[in-house]
Coordinates of C-alpha atoms and ligand atoms in Angstrom, one line a residue:
M1 CA 0.0 0.0 0.0
K2 CA 1.2 3.5 -0.9
T3 CA 1.6 5.9 2.1
V4 CA 1.2 9.6 1.7
E5 CA 2.1 12.0 4.6
T6 CA 0.5 15.4 4.4
D7 CA 0.1 18.6 6.4
L8 CA -3.6 19.0 5.4
L9 CA -6.1 16.5 4.1
I10 CA -9.2 18.1 2.6
V11 CA -12.1 15.7 2.2
G12 CA -14.4 17.1 -0.5
G13 CA -13.7 19.2 -3.6
G14 CA -16.9 21.2 -3.7
V15 CA -16.5 25.0 -3.6
A16 CA -15.3 25.1 0.0
G17 CA -12.7 22.3 -0.2
S18 CA -11.4 23.4 -3.7
A19 CA -11.2 27.1 -2.6
L20 CA -9.1 26.1 0.4
A21 CA -6.8 24.0 -1.8
C22 CA -6.5 27.0 -4.2
A23 CA -5.8 29.5 -1.4
L24 CA -3.1 27.2 0.0
R25 CA -1.2 26.7 -3.2
D26 CA 2.4 27.6 -2.9
S27 CA 1.9 28.3 0.9
G28 CA 4.5 25.7 1.9
Y29 CA 1.9 23.3 3.4
W30 CA 1.5 20.0 1.7
V31 CA -2.1 19.5 0.7
V32 CA -4.0 16.4 -0.3
L33 CA -7.6 16.6 -1.5
V34 CA -9.9 13.5 -1.9
E35 CA -13.0 13.9 -4.0
Q36 CA -15.5 11.2 -4.9
R37 CA -17.1 12.8 -7.9
T38 CA -16.2 12.2 -11.5
G39 CA -18.6 14.7 -13.0
R40 CA -19.3 18.3 -12.3
L41 CA -21.4 19.7 -9.4
D42 CA -25.1 20.7 -9.8
T43 CA -25.2 24.0 -11.8
A44 CA -28.4 25.1 -10.1
R45 CA -26.9 26.0 -6.8
G46 CA -25.1 29.2 -5.6
D47 CA -23.5 31.1 -8.5
H48 CA -23.1 34.6 -7.2
L49 CA -19.9 35.3 -5.1
Q50 CA -20.5 38.1 -2.6
P51 CA -18.2 41.2 -2.6
C52 CA -16.4 39.9 0.5
T53 CA -15.8 36.6 -1.3
V54 CA -14.5 38.5 -4.3
D55 CA -12.1 40.3 -1.9
A56 CA -10.8 36.9 -0.8
L57 CA -10.2 35.8 -4.5
A58 CA -8.3 39.0 -5.1
R59 CA -6.1 38.5 -2.1
W60 CA -5.3 35.0 -3.3
G61 CA -4.3 36.4 -6.7
V62 CA -6.9 34.4 -8.6
L63 CA -9.6 36.9 -9.5
P64 CA -8.3 37.6 -13.0
R65 CA -8.6 33.8 -13.8
F66 CA -12.3 33.9 -13.2
Y67 CA -12.7 36.8 -15.6
E68 CA -10.6 34.9 -18.2
R69 CA -13.2 32.1 -18.0
G70 CA -16.2 34.4 -18.5
A71 CA -17.3 35.6 -15.0
G72 CA -19.7 38.5 -15.0
R73 CA -20.6 41.1 -12.4
R74 CA -23.8 41.8 -10.5
L75 CA -24.0 45.4 -9.5
G76 CA -27.1 45.6 -7.3
H77 CA -30.5 44.2 -6.4
E78 CA -34.1 45.2 -6.4
F79 CA -36.9 43.8 -4.3
R80 CA -40.3 44.2 -6.0
S81 CA -43.9 43.4 -5.4
Q82 CA -45.4 40.7 -7.6
T83 CA -46.7 43.5 -9.9
G84 CA -43.3 45.0 -10.3
E85 CA -43.6 47.9 -7.8
S86 CA -40.1 48.7 -6.5
L87 CA -39.9 48.1 -2.8
L88 CA -36.1 48.5 -2.4
R89 CA -33.4 49.2 -5.0
A90 CA -29.7 49.3 -4.1
D91 CA -26.4 49.5 -5.9
Y92 CA -23.4 48.1 -4.1
S93 CA -21.3 51.1 -5.1
E94 CA -23.2 52.9 -2.3
L95 CA -20.7 51.1 0.1
P96 CA -17.0 51.9 0.6
I97 CA -15.9 48.3 -0.1
P98 CA -13.0 47.2 -2.3
H99 CA -15.1 45.2 -4.8
P100 CA -18.6 46.6 -4.9
Y101 CA -20.1 43.8 -7.0
F102 CA -21.0 40.1 -6.9
L103 CA -19.0 37.9 -9.3
V104 CA -21.4 35.8 -11.4
Y105 CA -20.0 32.4 -12.2
D106 CA -21.9 29.1 -12.7
H107 CA -21.8 26.8 -9.7
D108 CA -20.3 23.8 -11.6
L109 CA -17.4 25.9 -12.9
I110 CA -16.4 27.3 -9.5
S111 CA -14.8 24.2 -8.0
E112 CA -13.3 23.2 -11.3
T113 CA -11.6 26.5 -11.6
F114 CA -10.3 26.4 -8.0
L115 CA -9.1 22.8 -8.5
D116 CA -7.3 23.8 -11.7
L117 CA -5.6 26.7 -9.9
A118 CA -4.7 24.4 -6.9
S119 CA -3.1 21.9 -9.3
E120 CA -0.8 24.6 -10.6
G121 CA 0.9 24.7 -7.2
S122 CA 3.8 22.5 -6.4
N123 CA 2.5 21.0 -3.1
F124 CA -0.8 19.6 -4.1
D125 CA -2.1 16.0 -4.6
L126 CA -5.6 15.4 -5.9
F127 CA -7.2 11.9 -5.5
R128 CA -10.3 11.9 -7.7
P129 CA -12.4 9.8 -7.9
A130 CA -11.8 8.4 -4.4
V131 CA -14.3 8.0 -1.6
A132 CA -13.3 8.9 2.0
R133 CA -14.9 6.5 4.5
D134 CA -12.1 4.4 6.2
F135 CA -10.8 6.8 8.9
K136 CA -8.6 5.7 11.8
V137 CA -9.5 7.8 14.8
V138 CA -7.2 7.7 17.9
E139 CA -7.9 9.8 21.0
G140 CA -10.2 12.2 19.2
R141 CA -7.9 12.8 16.2
I142 CA -8.0 11.4 12.7
R143 CA -4.7 9.7 12.3
S144 CA -5.2 8.2 8.8
L145 CA -7.6 7.7 5.9
K146 CA -7.4 4.7 3.6
I147 CA -8.7 5.2 0.1
R148 CA -8.6 3.4 -3.2
A149 CA -7.5 5.5 -6.1
D150 CA -6.4 4.6 -9.6
G151 CA -6.6 0.9 -8.7
E152 CA -4.3 1.0 -5.7
D153 CA -4.8 1.4 -1.9
V154 CA -3.4 4.6 -0.5
L155 CA -3.0 5.4 3.2
I156 CA -3.0 9.1 3.9
K157 CA -1.5 10.3 7.2
P158 CA -2.5 14.0 7.8
H159 CA -1.6 16.5 10.6
I160 CA -4.8 18.4 10.0
V161 CA -8.1 17.2 8.4
V162 CA -10.6 19.6 6.8
G163 CA -14.1 18.2 6.4
A164 CA -15.4 20.0 3.3
D165 CA -17.7 17.1 2.3
G166 CA -21.0 18.8 2.3
S167 CA -24.2 18.6 4.3
N168 CA -24.0 14.8 4.9
S169 CA -20.4 15.1 6.0
I170 CA -18.7 11.7 6.8
V171 CA -15.9 13.6 8.5
R172 CA -18.4 15.1 10.8
S173 CA -19.8 11.6 11.6
A174 CA -16.3 10.1 12.0
L175 CA -15.6 12.4 15.0
D176 CA -19.2 12.5 16.3
F177 CA -19.7 16.2 16.0
A178 CA -23.0 17.2 17.6
T179 CA -25.4 19.0 15.2
F180 CA -28.4 21.2 15.5
E181 CA -30.9 20.6 12.7
H182 CA -34.1 22.4 11.6
A183 CA -36.3 21.3 8.7
Y184 CA -38.3 24.0 7.0
H185 CA -41.8 23.2 5.7
H186 CA -41.3 23.9 2.1
P187 CA -38.7 22.4 -0.2
V188 CA -37.3 24.6 -2.9
V189 CA -37.5 24.3 -6.7
V190 CA -34.9 25.9 -9.0
L191 CA -35.8 26.6 -12.6
L192 CA -33.8 27.9 -15.6
S193 CA -35.3 30.2 -18.2
P194 CA -34.2 32.6 -20.9
R195 CA -34.1 36.1 -19.4
P196 CA -37.3 38.1 -20.2
T197 CA -36.2 41.1 -22.2
R198 CA -38.3 43.4 -19.9
L199 CA -36.2 42.3 -16.9
V200 CA -33.8 45.2 -16.6
P201 CA -31.0 45.8 -15.7
D202 CA -29.4 42.5 -16.6
N203 CA -26.8 42.8 -13.9
Y204 CA -29.2 42.9 -10.9
F205 CA -30.7 40.3 -8.7
F206 CA -34.5 40.5 -8.3
R207 CA -36.7 39.3 -5.6
Y208 CA -40.5 39.3 -6.1
S209 CA -43.0 38.9 -3.2
G210 CA -46.8 39.0 -3.2
P211 CA -49.9 37.2 -2.0
D212 CA -48.9 34.1 -3.9
G213 CA -45.4 33.8 -2.4
V214 CA -41.8 34.8 -2.9
L215 CA -39.2 34.0 -5.6
G216 CA -35.7 35.1 -6.4
I217 CA -34.2 35.7 -9.9
H218 CA -30.4 35.3 -10.4
Q219 CA -28.9 36.2 -13.7
R220 CA -26.5 33.6 -15.0
M221 CA -23.4 33.8 -17.1
D222 CA -25.2 32.3 -20.2
G223 CA -27.9 35.0 -20.5
Q224 CA -30.4 32.7 -18.7
I225 CA -32.0 33.4 -15.4
K226 CA -32.2 31.0 -12.4
I227 CA -35.5 31.2 -10.5
T228 CA -35.7 29.9 -7.0
L229 CA -38.9 29.5 -5.0
P230 CA -40.3 27.6 -2.1
I231 CA -42.8 25.0 -3.2
G232 CA -46.3 25.5 -1.8
A233 CA -49.2 23.2 -1.2
E234 CA -49.0 22.0 -4.9
G235 CA -46.0 19.8 -3.9
I236 CA -43.0 18.4 -5.8
P237 CA -45.0 15.9 -7.9
W238 CA -46.9 18.9 -9.4
W239 CA -43.7 20.5 -10.5
K240 CA -42.3 17.3 -11.9
K241 CA -45.4 16.7 -14.0
S242 CA -46.0 20.4 -14.9
S243 CA -46.0 21.5 -18.5
K244 CA -44.2 24.7 -19.7
E245 CA -47.6 26.5 -19.6
D246 CA -48.4 25.3 -16.0
R247 CA -45.1 26.6 -14.8
A248 CA -45.5 29.9 -16.6
C249 CA -48.8 30.3 -15.0
A250 CA -47.5 29.4 -11.5
L251 CA -44.5 31.7 -11.8
G252 CA -46.6 34.5 -13.3
R253 CA -48.8 34.5 -10.2
R254 CA -45.8 35.3 -8.1
A255 CA -44.1 37.7 -10.5
D256 CA -45.9 39.4 -13.4
I257 CA -42.7 39.6 -15.4
L258 CA -42.5 35.8 -15.6
K259 CA -45.9 35.4 -17.2
G260 CA -45.4 33.2 -20.3
C261 CA -41.8 32.4 -19.5
D262 CA -40.3 29.3 -21.0
S263 CA -38.7 27.5 -17.9
T264 CA -37.3 24.1 -17.3
V265 CA -36.9 22.5 -13.8
A266 CA -33.3 22.3 -12.8
G267 CA -33.7 20.7 -9.4
F268 CA -35.4 20.3 -6.0
Y269 CA -33.9 20.8 -2.7
A270 CA -35.1 19.8 0.8
A271 CA -34.9 23.0 2.8
R272 CA -33.1 22.3 6.1
M273 CA -30.5 23.8 8.3
I274 CA -27.8 21.6 9.7
R275 CA -25.3 23.2 11.9
A276 CA -22.4 21.6 13.7
V277 CA -22.4 22.8 17.3
D278 CA -18.6 23.0 17.2
N279 CA -16.5 23.7 14.0
V280 CA -13.4 22.0 15.3
S281 CA -12.5 18.9 17.2
G282 CA -9.0 17.4 17.8
N283 CA -7.1 17.9 14.5
V284 CA -10.3 18.3 12.4
V285 CA -12.0 21.4 11.2
L286 CA -15.3 21.6 9.3
V287 CA -15.9 24.1 6.5
G288 CA -18.7 24.9 4.1
D289 CA -21.9 22.9 4.3
A290 CA -20.3 20.3 6.5
A291 CA -20.1 22.9 9.2
H292 CA -23.3 24.9 8.3
S293 CA -25.8 24.0 5.6
I294 CA -28.5 26.7 5.5
H295 CA -31.7 27.5 3.6
P296 CA -31.1 29.1 0.2
A297 CA -33.4 32.0 1.0
R298 CA -30.6 34.6 1.2
G299 CA -28.3 32.8 -1.2
Q300 CA -25.2 32.9 0.9
G301 CA -24.3 29.3 1.7
L302 CA -21.6 29.1 -0.9
N303 CA -20.2 32.4 0.2
M304 CA -20.0 31.3 3.9
G305 CA -18.0 28.3 2.7
I306 CA -15.3 30.5 1.0
A307 CA -15.3 33.8 2.8
N308 CA -14.1 32.4 6.2
L309 CA -11.2 30.3 4.7
Q310 CA -8.7 33.2 4.9
Q311 CA -9.4 33.3 8.7
L312 CA -8.7 29.6 9.0
I313 CA -5.4 30.0 7.0
D314 CA -4.3 32.9 9.1
C315 CA -4.8 30.7 12.3
L316 CA -2.8 27.7 11.0
P317 CA 0.5 26.9 12.8
D318 CA 3.6 27.6 10.8
V319 CA 4.6 24.9 8.4
A320 CA 7.5 23.9 10.7
E321 CA 5.0 23.4 13.6
V322 CA 2.1 21.8 11.9
S323 CA 3.2 18.3 13.0
R324 CA 2.8 19.3 16.7
A325 CA -0.6 18.1 17.8
E326 CA -1.1 20.6 20.6
K327 CA -0.2 23.5 18.3
V328 CA -2.8 22.3 15.8
R329 CA -5.4 21.9 18.5
Q330 CA -4.8 25.5 19.8
A331 CA -4.7 26.9 16.3
L332 CA -8.1 25.4 15.4
L333 CA -9.7 26.5 18.7
H334 CA -8.4 30.0 18.0
Y335 CA -10.0 29.9 14.6
Q336 CA -13.3 28.7 16.0
G337 CA -13.3 31.6 18.6
Q338 CA -12.7 34.2 15.9
L339 CA -15.3 32.8 13.6
R340 CA -18.1 32.4 16.1
P341 CA -19.6 35.9 16.3
L342 CA -19.8 36.3 12.6
L343 CA -21.1 32.8 12.1
D344 CA -23.7 33.0 14.8
R345 CA -25.0 36.3 13.5
T346 CA -25.1 35.1 9.8
I347 CA -26.9 31.9 10.6
N348 CA -29.5 33.6 12.8
R349 CA -30.2 36.1 10.1
H350 CA -30.5 33.3 7.5
H351 CA -32.9 31.5 9.7
Q352 CA -35.0 34.6 10.0
A353 CA -35.1 35.1 6.2
A354 CA -35.8 31.4 5.7
T355 CA -38.7 31.5 8.1
E356 CA -40.2 34.5 6.3
M357 CA -40.0 32.7 3.0
D358 CA -41.3 29.4 4.4
V359 CA -44.9 30.6 5.1
D360 CA -47.9 28.8 3.7
M361 CA -49.4 30.7 0.8
G362 CA -52.9 30.9 -0.7
A363 CA -55.6 33.5 -1.1
G364 CA -56.9 34.7 2.3
T365 CA -54.4 32.8 4.4
E366 CA -52.2 34.1 7.1
G367 CA -49.3 33.7 4.7
A368 CA -50.5 36.4 2.4
A369 CA -50.9 38.8 5.3
L370 CA -47.4 37.9 6.4
I371 CA -46.0 38.7 3.0
C372 CA -47.8 42.0 3.0
K373 CA -46.3 42.9 6.3
H374 CA -42.9 41.7 5.0
N375 CA -43.2 44.0 2.0
Q376 CA -44.0 46.9 4.2
K377 CA -40.8 46.1 6.2
I378 CA -38.7 46.2 3.0
R379 CA -40.2 49.6 2.1
E380 CA -39.2 50.8 5.5
I381 CA -35.6 49.5 5.1
N382 CA -35.5 51.3 1.8
A383 CA -36.7 54.6 3.3
R384 CA -34.4 54.7 6.4
P385 CA -30.7 55.3 5.5
E386 CA -29.3 53.4 8.6
L387 CA -31.4 50.3 7.9
R388 CA -30.7 50.4 4.2
R389 CA -26.9 50.6 4.9
M390 CA -27.1 47.7 7.4
H391 CA -29.1 45.7 4.8
L392 CA -26.5 46.3 2.2
L393 CA -23.6 45.5 4.5
E394 CA -25.2 42.1 5.3
V395 CA -26.0 41.3 1.7
T396 CA -22.4 42.0 0.6
G397 CA -20.9 39.9 3.5
Y398 CA -19.7 42.7 5.8
P399 CA -22.3 42.6 8.6
F400 CA -19.9 44.3 11.1
G401 CA -19.1 47.1 8.8
A402 CA -17.1 47.8 5.6
P403 CA -13.5 46.7 5.9
S404 CA -12.2 50.2 6.7
E405 CA -14.8 50.5 9.6
A406 CA -15.0 46.9 11.0
E407 CA -13.8 45.7 14.3
P408 CA -10.1 44.7 13.9
D409 CA -10.6 41.1 15.1
Y410 CA -13.3 40.6 12.5
L411 CA -10.9 41.3 9.7
A412 CA -9.2 38.3 8.2
Ligands
LIG501 C1 -31.2 25.4 -4.3 C2 -30.0 25.9 -3.8 C3 -29.6 27.2 -4.1 C4 -28.5 27.8 -3.6 N1 -28.3 29.1 -3.9 C5 -27.2 29.7 -3.4 C6 -26.9 31.1 -3.7 O1 -27.6 31.7 -4.5 N2 -25.8 31.6 -3.2 C7 -25.0 30.9 -2.3 O2 -24.0 31.5 -1.8 N3 -25.2 29.6 -2.0 C8 -26.3 29.0 -2.5 N4 -26.6 27.7 -2.2 C9 -25.7 27.0 -1.2 C10 -24.4 26.5 -1.8 O3 -24.6 26.0 -3.1 C11 -23.8 25.5 -0.9 O4 -23.7 26.1 0.4 C12 -22.3 25.2 -1.3 O5 -22.3 24.8 -2.6 C13 -21.7 24.2 -0.4 O6 -20.4 23.9 -0.8 P1 -19.5 22.8 -0.1 O7 -18.2 22.8 -0.8 O8 -19.5 23.1 1.4 O9 -20.3 21.5 -0.2 P2 -20.7 20.6 -1.6 O10 -20.9 21.5 -2.7 O11 -21.8 19.7 -1.2 O12 -19.4 19.8 -1.8 C14 -19.0 18.7 -1.1 C15 -18.1 17.8 -1.9 O13 -17.6 16.7 -1.1 C16 -17.7 15.5 -1.9 N5 -17.8 14.4 -1.0 C17 -18.9 14.2 -0.2 N6 -18.6 13.1 0.6 C18 -17.4 12.6 0.2 C19 -16.7 11.5 0.6 N7 -17.1 10.6 1.5 N8 -15.5 11.3 0.0 C20 -15.0 12.1 -1.0 N9 -15.7 13.2 -1.4 C21 -16.9 13.4 -0.8 C22 -18.9 15.7 -2.8 O14 -18.8 14.9 -4.0 C23 -18.8 17.2 -3.2 O15 -18.0 17.5 -4.3 C24 -27.7 27.1 -2.7 C25 -28.0 25.8 -2.4 C26 -29.1 25.2 -2.9 C27 -29.4 23.8 -2.5

């Protein structure tokens, strides 16, 4: 059996794991990544990188590579009533932040780009496809992982293990991390459609809300739009069987602008929150959905998986000390302590937004009244400068203030 010793073992090459491998290229740490997939990730997930995530890409020196591969920019967003009345319209240039825009890049391309960039480094091994399941855990630390790759058995002996293996994380299970879980009532359906020509500007995100419910419209790299909405009493079977006309009608009830649109169903997602109570244990740290998988209501799960990585890197022991178990334990605990205030706040705010989106709809129901109240709240945010600024800071990933104003310990 081949034995590979490494400083960091990353399990999972979705956006979180691949971004970490990319950020660590040429850092001096030896990095091994194990990914079970052969194909690409599902394109219908997060594809808008927040300004704070763009800042991380710029610091890692890889931002130009995303533009070379066709990334676009989203400059603002507008919340509208179902008839198109503007409730709140904001441009990110209102904030003093280094990159006042979202980077628009298809989900399935994000991890492929990060992995390509990581592979350009001199200290990186990628095992793909290879499934991680055979861990040896001694005294609360993962000492080794046995995999089968390219027809041979490989024993990987890491100093640090990063669980980046998504919401059903096997790394999380291997160390018995406790989790908090919450299931929302309504699963989410994602549809793709050509962009209606009346939907302007073409570099904004739109959210429509009215008596028949809420939906979000992301603009994609390919000129299409991605429509995300919670499924109501009609249920998943209805969407599966629905004709183009059925869908146009259902979407048109929620947003006038989508009347007659030609959509296809891209996927269904059980809406649930799974949060590891601790992010670290022994020599293991969880990142991305393995640590916190959240409802897609505010479209930030992807970003939470990338934006915190620089904090983790900054906390790692020096390369010369990474083999010392106590140094690793202290470093990971320090990371968890730094991360907690931001994480707690972000997850709580997500839960609030998810709950607002998760109401039962239908004429005359309590749900319609709630949406009406919610729209009123959005108008108020728009009208009051301090609320509007807070809203924009949260959306762009700087809930504690723009980098020049934030608390020093929040800054990565
Ligand atoms: C409908 C929907 C819409 C969303 N919209 C947005 C949005 O607009 N904005 C946003 O920011 N986020 C959004 N998200 C969330 C975002 O897509 C996720 O938070 C993010 O992709 C999670 O990335 P990850 O790398 O942590 O996990 P994953 O993408 O799940 O990657 C985990 C990887 O680990 C691999 N793996 C798993 N187990 C093993 C194993 N045992 N061995 C080896 N490899 C393994 C998997 O193959 C996979 O490649 C959305 C999510 C959904 C469901």
